[in-house]
PDB file of N, CA and C in Angstrom:
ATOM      1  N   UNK N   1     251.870 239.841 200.636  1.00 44.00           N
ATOM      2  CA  UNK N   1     250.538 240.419 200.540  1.00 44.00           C
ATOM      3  C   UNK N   1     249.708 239.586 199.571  1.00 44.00           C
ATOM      4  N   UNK N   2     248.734 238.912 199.927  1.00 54.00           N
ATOM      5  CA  UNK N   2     247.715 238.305 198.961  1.00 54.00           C
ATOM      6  C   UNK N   2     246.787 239.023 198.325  1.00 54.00           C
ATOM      7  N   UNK N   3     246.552 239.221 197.167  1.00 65.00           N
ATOM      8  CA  UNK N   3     245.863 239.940 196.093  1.00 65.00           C
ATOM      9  C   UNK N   3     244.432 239.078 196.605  1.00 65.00           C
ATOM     10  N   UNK N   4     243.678 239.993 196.705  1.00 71.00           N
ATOM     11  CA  UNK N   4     241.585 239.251 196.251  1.00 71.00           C
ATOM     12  C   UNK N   4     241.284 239.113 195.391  1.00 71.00           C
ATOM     13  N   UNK N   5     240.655 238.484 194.542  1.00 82.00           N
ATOM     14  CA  UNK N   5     240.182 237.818 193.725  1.00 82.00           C
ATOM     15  C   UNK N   5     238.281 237.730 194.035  1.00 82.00           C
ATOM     16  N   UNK N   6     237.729 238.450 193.385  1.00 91.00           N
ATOM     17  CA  UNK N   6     236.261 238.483 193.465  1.00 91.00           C
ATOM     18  C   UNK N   6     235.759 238.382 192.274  1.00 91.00           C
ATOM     19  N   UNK N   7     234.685 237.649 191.744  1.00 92.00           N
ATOM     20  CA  UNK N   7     234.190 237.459 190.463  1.00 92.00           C
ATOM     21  C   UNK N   7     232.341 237.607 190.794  1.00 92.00           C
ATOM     22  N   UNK N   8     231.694 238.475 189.172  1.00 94.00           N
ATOM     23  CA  UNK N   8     230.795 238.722 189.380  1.00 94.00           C
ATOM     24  C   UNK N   8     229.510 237.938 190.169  1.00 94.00           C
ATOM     25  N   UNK N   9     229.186 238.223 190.547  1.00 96.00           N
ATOM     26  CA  UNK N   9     227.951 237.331 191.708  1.00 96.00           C
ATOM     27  C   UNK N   9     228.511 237.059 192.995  1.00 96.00           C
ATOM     28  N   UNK N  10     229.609 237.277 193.135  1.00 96.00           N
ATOM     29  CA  UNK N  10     230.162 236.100 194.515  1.00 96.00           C
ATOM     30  C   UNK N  10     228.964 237.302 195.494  1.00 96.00           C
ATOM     31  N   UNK N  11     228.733 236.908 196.953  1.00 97.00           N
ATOM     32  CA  UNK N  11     228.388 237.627 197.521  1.00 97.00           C
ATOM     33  C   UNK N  11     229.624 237.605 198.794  1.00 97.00           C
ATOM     34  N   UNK N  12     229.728 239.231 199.081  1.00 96.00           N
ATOM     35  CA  UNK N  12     230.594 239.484 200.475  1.00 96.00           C
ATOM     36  C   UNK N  12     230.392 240.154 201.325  1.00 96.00           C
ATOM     37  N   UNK N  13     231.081 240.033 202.204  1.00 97.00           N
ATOM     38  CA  UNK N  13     230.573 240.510 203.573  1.00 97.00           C
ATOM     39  C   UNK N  13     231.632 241.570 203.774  1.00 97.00           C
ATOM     40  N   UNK N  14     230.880 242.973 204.202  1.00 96.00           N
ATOM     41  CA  UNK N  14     231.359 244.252 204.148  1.00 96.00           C
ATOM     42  C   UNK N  14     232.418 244.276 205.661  1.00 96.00           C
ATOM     43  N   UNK N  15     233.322 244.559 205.865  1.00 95.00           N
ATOM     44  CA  UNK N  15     234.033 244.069 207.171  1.00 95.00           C
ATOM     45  C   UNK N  15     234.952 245.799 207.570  1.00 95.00           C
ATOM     46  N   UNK N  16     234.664 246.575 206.725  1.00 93.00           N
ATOM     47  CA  UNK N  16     235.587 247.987 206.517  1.00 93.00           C
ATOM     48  C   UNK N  16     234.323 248.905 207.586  1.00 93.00           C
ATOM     49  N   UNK N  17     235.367 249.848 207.349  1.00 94.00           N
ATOM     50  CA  UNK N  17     233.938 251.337 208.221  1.00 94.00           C
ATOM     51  C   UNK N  17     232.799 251.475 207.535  1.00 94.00           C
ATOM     52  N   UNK N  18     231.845 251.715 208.376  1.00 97.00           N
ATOM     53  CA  UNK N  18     230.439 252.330 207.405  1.00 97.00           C
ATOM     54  C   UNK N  18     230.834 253.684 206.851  1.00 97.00           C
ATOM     55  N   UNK N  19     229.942 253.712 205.467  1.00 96.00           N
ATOM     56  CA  UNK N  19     230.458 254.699 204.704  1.00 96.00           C
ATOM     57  C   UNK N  19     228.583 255.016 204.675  1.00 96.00           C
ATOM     58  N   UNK N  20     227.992 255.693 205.867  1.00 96.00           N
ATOM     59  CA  UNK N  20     226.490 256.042 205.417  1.00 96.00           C
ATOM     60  C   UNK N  20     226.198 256.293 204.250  1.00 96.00           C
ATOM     61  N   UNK N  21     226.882 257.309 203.595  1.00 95.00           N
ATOM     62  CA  UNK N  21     226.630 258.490 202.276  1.00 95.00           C
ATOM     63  C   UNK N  21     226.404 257.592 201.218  1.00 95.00           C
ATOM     64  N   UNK N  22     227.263 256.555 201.171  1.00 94.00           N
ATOM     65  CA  UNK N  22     226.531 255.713 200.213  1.00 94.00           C
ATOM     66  C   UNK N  22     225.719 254.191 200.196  1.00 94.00           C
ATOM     67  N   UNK N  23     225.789 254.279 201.621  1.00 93.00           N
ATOM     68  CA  UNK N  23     224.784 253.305 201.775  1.00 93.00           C
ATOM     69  C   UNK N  23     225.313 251.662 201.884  1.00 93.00           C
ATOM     70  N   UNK N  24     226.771 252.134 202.808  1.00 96.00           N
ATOM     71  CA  UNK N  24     227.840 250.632 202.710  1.00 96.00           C
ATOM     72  C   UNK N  24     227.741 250.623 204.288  1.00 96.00           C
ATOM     73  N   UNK N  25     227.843 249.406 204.809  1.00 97.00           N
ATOM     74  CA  UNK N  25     227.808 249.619 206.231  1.00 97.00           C
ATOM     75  C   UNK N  25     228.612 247.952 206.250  1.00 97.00           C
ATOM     76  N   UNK N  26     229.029 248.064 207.646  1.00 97.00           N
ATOM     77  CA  UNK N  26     230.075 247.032 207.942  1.00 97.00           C
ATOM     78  C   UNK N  26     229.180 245.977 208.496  1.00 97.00           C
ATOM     79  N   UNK N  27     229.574 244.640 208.338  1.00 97.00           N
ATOM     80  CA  UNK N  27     228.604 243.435 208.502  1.00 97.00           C
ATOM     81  C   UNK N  27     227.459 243.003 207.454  1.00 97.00           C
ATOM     82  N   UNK N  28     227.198 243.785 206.731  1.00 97.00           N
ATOM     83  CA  UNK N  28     226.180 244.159 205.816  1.00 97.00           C
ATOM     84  C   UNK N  28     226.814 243.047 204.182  1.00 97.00           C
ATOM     85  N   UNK N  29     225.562 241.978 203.840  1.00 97.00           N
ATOM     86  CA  UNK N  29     226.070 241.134 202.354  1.00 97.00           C
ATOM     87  C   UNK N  29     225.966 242.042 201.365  1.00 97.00           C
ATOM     88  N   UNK N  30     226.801 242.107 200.298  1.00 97.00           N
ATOM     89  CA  UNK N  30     226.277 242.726 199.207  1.00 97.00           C
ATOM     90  C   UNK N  30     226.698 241.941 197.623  1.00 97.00           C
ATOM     91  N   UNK N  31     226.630 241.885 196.518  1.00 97.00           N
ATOM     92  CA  UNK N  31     226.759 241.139 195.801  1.00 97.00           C
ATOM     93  C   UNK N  31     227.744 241.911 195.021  1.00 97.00           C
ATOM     94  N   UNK N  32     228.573 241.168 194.425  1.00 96.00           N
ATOM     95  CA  UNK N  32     229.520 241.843 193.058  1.00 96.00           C
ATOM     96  C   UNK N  32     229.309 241.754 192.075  1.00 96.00           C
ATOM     97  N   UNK N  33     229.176 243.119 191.469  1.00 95.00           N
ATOM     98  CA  UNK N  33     229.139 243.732 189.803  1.00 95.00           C
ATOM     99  C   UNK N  33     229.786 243.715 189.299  1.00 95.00           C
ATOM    100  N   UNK N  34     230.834 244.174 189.595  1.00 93.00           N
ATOM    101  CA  UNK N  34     231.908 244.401 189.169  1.00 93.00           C
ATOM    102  C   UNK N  34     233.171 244.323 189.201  1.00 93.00           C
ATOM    103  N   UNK N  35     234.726 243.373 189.178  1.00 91.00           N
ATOM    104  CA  UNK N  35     236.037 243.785 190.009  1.00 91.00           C
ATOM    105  C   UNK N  35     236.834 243.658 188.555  1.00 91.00           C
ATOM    106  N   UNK N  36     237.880 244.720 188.656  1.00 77.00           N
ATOM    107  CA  UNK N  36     238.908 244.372 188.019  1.00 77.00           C
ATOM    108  C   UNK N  36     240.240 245.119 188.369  1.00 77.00           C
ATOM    109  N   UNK N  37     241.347 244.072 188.602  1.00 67.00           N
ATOM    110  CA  UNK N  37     242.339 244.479 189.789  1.00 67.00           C
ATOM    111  C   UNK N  37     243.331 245.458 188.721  1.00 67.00           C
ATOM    112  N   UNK N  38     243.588 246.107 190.174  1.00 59.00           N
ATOM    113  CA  UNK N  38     244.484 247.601 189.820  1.00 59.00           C
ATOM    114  C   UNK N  38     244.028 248.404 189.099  1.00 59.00           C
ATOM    115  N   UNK N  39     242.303 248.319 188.785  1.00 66.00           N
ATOM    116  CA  UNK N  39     241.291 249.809 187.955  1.00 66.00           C
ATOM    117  C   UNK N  39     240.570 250.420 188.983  1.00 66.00           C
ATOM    118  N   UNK N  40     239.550 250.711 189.167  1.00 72.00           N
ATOM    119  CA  UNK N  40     238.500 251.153 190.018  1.00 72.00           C
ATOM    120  C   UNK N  40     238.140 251.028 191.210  1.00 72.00           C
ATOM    121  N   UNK N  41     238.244 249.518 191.611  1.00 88.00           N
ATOM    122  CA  UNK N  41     238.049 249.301 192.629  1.00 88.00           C
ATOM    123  C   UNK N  41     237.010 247.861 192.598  1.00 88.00           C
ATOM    124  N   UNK N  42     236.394 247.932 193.325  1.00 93.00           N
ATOM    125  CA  UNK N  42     235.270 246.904 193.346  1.00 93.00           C
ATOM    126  C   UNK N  42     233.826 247.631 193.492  1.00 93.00           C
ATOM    127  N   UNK N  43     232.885 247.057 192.571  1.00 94.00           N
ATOM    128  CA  UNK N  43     231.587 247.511 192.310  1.00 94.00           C
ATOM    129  C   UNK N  43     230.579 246.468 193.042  1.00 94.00           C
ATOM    130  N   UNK N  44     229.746 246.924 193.974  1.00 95.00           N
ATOM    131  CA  UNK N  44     228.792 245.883 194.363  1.00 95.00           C
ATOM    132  C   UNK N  44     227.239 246.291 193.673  1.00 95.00           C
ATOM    133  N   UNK N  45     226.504 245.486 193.871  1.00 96.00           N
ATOM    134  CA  UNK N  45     225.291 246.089 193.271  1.00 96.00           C
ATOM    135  C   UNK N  45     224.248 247.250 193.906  1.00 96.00           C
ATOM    136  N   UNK N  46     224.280 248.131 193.752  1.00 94.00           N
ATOM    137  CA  UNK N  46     223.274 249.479 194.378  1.00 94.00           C
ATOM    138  C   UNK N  46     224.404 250.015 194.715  1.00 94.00           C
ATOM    139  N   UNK N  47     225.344 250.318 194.665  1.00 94.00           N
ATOM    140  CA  UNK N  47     226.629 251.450 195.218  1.00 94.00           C
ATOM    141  C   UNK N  47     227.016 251.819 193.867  1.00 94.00           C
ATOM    142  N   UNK N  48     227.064 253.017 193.552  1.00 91.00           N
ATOM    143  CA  UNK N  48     227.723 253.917 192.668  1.00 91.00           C
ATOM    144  C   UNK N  48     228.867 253.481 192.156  1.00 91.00           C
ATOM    145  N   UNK N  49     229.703 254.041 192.831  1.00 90.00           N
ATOM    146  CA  UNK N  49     231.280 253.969 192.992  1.00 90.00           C
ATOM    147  C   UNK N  49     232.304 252.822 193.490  1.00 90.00           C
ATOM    148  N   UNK N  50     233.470 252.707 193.017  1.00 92.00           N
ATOM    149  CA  UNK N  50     234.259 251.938 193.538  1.00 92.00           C
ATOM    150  C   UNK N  50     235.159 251.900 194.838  1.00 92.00           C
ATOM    151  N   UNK N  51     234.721 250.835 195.376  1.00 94.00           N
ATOM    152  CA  UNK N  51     234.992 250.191 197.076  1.00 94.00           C
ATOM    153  C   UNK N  51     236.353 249.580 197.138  1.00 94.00           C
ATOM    154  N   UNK N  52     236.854 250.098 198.386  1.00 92.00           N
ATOM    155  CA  UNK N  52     238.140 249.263 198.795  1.00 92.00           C
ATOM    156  C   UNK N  52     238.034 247.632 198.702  1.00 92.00           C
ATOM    157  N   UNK N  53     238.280 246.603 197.670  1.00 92.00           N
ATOM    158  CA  UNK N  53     238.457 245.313 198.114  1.00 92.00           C
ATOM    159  C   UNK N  53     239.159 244.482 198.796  1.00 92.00           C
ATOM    160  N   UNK N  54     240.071 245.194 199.993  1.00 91.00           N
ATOM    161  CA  UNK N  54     240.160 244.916 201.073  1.00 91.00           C
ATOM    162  C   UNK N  54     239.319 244.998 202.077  1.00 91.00           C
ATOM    163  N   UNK N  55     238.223 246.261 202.220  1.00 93.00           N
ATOM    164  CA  UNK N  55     236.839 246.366 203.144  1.00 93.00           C
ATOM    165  C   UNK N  55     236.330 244.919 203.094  1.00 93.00           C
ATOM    166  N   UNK N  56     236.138 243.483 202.056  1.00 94.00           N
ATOM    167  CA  UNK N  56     235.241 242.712 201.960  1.00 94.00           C
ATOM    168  C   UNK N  56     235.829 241.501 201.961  1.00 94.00           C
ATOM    169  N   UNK N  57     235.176 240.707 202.898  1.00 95.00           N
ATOM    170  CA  UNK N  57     235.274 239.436 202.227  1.00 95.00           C
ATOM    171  C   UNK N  57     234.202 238.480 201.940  1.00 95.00           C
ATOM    172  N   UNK N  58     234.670 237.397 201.236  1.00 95.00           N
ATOM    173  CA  UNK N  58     233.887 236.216 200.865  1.00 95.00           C
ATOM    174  C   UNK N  58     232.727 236.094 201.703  1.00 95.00           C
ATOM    175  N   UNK N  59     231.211 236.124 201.696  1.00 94.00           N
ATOM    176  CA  UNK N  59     230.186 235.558 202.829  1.00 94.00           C
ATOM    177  C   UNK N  59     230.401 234.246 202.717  1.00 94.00           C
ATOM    178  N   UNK N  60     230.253 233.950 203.614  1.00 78.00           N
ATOM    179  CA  UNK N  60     230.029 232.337 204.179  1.00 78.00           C
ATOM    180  C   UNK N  60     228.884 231.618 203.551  1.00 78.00           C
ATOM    181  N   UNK N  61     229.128 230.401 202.748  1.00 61.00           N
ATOM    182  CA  UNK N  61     228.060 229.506 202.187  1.00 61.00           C
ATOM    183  C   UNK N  61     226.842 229.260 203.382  1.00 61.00           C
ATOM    184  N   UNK N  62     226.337 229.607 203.984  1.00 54.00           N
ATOM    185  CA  UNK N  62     225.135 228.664 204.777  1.00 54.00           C
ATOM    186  C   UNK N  62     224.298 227.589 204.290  1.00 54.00           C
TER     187      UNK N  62
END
C-alpha cells in the first residue's frame, strides 16, 4: 500500500464521490491547507473538515 504524501499548496484533483453538503465534488481542483498523515485527514481550502486522501490526487501540471 503506498502512503500519499500532499504538501501545502499542491493542487488536486478530487477523484472520490461527491459529497454536495460540503461542497466537494468529483473531478473538481482544489488546493491543500492542510495534511498530516494518520491525524485528520486532509484539509483543502473552503472545506471545513477533513477529507479522505485517498479521494485525491495530484492535478496535472498544464
Amino acid at each position: 500500500m503506498t502512503e500519499r504524501t500532499f504538501r501545502q499548496g499542491d493542487m488536486l484533483l478530487r477523484t472520490g464521490v461527491d459529497l454536495p453538503h460540503l461542497g466537494v465534488f468529483s473531478g473538481q481542483v482544489y488546493e491543500v491547507e492542510d495534511f498530516h498523515h494518520h491525524a485528520d485527514g486532509l484539509y483543502v481550502k473552503g472545506i471545513p473538515e477533513g477529507l479522505d486522501p485517498a479521494s485525491f490526487a495530484l492535478a496535472e501540471a498544464s
